[in-house]
Coordinates of C-alpha atoms and ligand atoms in Angstrom, one line a residue:
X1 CA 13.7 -4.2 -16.6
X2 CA 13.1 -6.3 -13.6
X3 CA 11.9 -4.5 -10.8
X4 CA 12.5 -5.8 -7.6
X5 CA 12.0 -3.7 -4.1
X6 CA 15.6 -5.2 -3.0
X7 CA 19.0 -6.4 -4.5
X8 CA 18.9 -10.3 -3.4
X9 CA 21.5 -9.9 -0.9
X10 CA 19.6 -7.1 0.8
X11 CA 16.5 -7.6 2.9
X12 CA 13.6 -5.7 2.0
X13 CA 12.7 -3.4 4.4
X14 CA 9.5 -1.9 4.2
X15 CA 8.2 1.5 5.5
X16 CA 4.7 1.6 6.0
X17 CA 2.4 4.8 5.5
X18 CA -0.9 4.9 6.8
X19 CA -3.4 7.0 7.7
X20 CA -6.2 4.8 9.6
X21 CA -6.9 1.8 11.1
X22 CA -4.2 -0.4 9.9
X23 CA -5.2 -3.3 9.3
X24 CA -3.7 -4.0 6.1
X25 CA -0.3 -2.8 8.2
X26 CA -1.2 -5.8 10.6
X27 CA -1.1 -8.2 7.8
X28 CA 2.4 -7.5 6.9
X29 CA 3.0 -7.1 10.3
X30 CA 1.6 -11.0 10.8
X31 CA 2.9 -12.1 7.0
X32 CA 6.4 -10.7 8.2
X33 CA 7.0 -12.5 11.5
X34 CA 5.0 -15.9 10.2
X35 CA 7.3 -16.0 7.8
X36 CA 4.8 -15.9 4.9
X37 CA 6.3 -12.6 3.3
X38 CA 10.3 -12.0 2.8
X39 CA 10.1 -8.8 3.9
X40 CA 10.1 -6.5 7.5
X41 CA 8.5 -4.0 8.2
X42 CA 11.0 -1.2 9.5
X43 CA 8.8 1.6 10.1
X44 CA 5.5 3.4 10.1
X45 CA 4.9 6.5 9.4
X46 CA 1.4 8.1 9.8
X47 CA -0.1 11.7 9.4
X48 CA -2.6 11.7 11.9
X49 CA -1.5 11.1 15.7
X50 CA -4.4 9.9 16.1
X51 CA -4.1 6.8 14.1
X52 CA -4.7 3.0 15.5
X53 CA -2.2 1.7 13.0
X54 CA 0.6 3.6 15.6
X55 CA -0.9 1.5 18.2
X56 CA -0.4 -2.0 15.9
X57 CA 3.0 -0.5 15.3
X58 CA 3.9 -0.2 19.1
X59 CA 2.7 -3.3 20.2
X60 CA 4.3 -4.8 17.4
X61 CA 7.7 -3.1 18.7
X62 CA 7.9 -1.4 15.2
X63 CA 9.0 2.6 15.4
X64 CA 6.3 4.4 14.2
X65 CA 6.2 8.1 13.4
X66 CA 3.7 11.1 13.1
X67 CA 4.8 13.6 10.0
X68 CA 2.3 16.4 10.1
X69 CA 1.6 18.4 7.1
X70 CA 1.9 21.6 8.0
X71 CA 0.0 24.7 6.4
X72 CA 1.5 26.9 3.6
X73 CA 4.2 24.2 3.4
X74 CA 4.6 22.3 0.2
X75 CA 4.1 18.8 0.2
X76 CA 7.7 17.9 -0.9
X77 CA 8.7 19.3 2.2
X78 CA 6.4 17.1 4.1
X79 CA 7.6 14.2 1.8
X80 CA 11.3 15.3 3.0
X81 CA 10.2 14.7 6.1
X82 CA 9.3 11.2 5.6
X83 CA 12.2 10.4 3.1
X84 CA 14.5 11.2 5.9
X85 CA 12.6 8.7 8.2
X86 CA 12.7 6.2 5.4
X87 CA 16.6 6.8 4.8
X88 CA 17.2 6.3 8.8
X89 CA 15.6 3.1 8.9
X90 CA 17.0 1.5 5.5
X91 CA 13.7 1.5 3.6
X92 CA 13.8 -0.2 0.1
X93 CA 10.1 -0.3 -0.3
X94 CA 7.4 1.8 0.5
X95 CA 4.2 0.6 0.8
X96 CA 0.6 2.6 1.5
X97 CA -1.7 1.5 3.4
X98 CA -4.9 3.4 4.2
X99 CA -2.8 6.6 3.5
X100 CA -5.2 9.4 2.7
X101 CA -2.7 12.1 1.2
X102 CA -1.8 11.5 -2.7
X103 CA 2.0 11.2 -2.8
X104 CA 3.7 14.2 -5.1
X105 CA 6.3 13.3 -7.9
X106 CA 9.3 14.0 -5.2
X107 CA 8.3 10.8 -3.2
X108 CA 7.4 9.0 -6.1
X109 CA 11.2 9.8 -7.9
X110 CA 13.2 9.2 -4.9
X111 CA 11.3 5.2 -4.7
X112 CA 11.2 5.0 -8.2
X113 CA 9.1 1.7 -8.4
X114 CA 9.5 0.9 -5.3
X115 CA 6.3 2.7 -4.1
X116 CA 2.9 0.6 -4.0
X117 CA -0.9 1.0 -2.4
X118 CA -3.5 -1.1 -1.9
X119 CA -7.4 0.1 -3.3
X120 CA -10.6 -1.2 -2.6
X121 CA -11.9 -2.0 -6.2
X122 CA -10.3 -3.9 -9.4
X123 CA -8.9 -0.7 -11.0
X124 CA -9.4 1.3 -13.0
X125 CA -12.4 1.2 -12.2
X126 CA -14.0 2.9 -9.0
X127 CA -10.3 4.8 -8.2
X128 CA -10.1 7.6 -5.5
X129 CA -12.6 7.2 -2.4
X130 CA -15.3 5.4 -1.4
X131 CA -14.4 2.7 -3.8
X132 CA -16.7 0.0 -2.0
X133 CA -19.6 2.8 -2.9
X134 CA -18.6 3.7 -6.3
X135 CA -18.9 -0.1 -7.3
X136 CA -22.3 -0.7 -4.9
X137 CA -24.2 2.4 -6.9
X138 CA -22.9 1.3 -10.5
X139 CA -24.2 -2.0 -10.0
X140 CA -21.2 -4.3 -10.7
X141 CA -21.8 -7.9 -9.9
X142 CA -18.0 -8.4 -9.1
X143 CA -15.7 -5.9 -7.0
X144 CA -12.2 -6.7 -5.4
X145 CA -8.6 -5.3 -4.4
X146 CA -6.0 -4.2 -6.4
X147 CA -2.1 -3.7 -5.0
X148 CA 0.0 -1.0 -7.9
X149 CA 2.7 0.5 -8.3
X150 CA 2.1 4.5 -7.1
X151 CA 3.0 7.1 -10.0
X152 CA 1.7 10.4 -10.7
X153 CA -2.1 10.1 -10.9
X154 CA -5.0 8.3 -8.5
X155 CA -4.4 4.8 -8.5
X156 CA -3.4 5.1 -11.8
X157 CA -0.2 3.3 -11.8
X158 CA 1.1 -0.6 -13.2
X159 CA -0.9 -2.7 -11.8
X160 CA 0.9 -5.7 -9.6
X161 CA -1.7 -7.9 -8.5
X162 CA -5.7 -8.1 -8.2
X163 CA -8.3 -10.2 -6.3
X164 CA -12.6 -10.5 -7.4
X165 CA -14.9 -10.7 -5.1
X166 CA -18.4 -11.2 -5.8
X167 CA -21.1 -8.2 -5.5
X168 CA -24.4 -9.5 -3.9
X169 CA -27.7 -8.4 -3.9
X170 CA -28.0 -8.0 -0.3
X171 CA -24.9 -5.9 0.0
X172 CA -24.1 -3.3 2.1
X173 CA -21.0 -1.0 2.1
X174 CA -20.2 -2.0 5.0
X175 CA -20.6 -6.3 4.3
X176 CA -18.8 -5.4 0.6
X177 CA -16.2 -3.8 1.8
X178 CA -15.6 -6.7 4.5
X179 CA -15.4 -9.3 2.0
X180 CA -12.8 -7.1 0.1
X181 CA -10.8 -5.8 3.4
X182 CA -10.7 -10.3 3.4
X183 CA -8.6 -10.4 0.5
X184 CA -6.6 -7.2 0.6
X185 CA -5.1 -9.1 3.5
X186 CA -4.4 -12.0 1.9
X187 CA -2.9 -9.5 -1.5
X188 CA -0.5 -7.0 0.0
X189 CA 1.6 -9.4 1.4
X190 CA 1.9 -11.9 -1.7
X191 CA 2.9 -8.4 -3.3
X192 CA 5.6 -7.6 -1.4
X193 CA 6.7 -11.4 -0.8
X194 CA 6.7 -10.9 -4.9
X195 CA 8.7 -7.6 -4.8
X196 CA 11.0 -9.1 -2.2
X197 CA 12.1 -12.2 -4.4
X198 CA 12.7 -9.7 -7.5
X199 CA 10.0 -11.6 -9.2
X200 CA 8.2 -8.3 -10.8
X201 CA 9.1 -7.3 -14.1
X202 CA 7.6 -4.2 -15.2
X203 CA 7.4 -2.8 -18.7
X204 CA 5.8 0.3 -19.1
X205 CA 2.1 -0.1 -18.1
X206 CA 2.8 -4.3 -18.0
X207 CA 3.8 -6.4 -14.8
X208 CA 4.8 -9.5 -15.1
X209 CA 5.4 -12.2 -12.2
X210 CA 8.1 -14.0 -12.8
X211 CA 8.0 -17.9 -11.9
Ligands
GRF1 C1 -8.2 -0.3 2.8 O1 -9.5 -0.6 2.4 C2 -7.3 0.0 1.6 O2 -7.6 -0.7 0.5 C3 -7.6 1.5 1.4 O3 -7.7 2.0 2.7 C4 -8.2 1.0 3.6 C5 -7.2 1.0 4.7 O4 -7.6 0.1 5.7 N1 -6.5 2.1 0.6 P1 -6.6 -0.3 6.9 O5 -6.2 1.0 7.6 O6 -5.5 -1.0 6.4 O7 -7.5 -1.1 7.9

């Protein structure tokens, strides 16, 4: 099965979720418009107002949108919410970035492989939060990023692509997760410039990049 974001005559439109700072948004934002990634980004979608990434949005003249989870409502109605966005602006591949909430099975169904995040570690190892930390305390003399495809679990799903970086011994979590934030910028992009062209073949747990 080959699983490409976007049928070739379509362009792929992403929708961005995010929860932070957005950089990694910026660098599809950049990849987009440089013409380094075959792909837009249509919309952004973020769950906290409060979130810079809106601002990289707006300047960017990209809509963004708040969705806030409200309490005693189920998180497929919150994912509703955002479908709907998605639906409105033509998304045909959903990317996280920086988004703290773990997607439910409704999201993940309704983008079925079209759903993908980027961590802070080379999964599996270190999944969840504070990856930069995780790999810092167990002592691992090489860290990275990792973009996947999102299913069920915590950065559990296919993996896409991955990029090492070393671990020194003068580290930080601030200076390792620098050198990683380096390459996730350079990694989410070549993902979805990969997605774009239909050149990701998945099979089961296996992704292949097709030439
Ligand atoms: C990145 O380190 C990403 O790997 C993780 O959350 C962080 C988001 O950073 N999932 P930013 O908001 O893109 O700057």
């Amino acid at each position: 099965m080959k699983t490409g974001c976007c049928l070739s005559e379509h362009q792929c439109k992403i929708g961005v979720l995010v929860s932070g700072r957005g950089t990694n948004l910026q660098s599809l934002i950049d990849a987009s418009r440089e013409g380094r990634m075959a792909a837009e980004v249509s919309v952004v979608v973020s769950n906290r107002a409060n979130a810079p990434a809106l601002d990289r949005a707006k300047k960017a003249g990209i809509p963004g949108f708040v969705v806030n989870a409200v309490k005693g409502e189920t998180k497929e109605a919150f994912e509703k919410q955002i479908g709907e966005i998605f639906n409105r602006h033509g998304v045909n591949l959903v990317v996280l970035a920086g988004f703290m909430r773990i997607v439910s099975p409704w999201l993940i169904s309704r983008f079925k492989n079209r759903i993908i995040n980027i961590h802070p570690a080379l999964l599996p190892s270190f999944p969840g939060l504070s990856a930069q930390k995780q790999a810092l305390e167990y002592g691992v003399r090489l860290s990275g990023c990792t973009v996947h495809f999102v299913d069920e679990g915590c950065d559990t799903g296919p993996i896409i692509l991955q990029t090492a970086v070393p671990v020194l011994d003068t580290d930080t979590v601030e200076s390792l997760s620098e050198r990683i934030l380096k390459e996730e910028h350079k990694l989410l992009p070549k993902a979805v410039d990969l997605l774009a062209k239909n050149k990701v073949k998945v099979t089961g747990r296996r992704v292949e990049i097709l030439p």
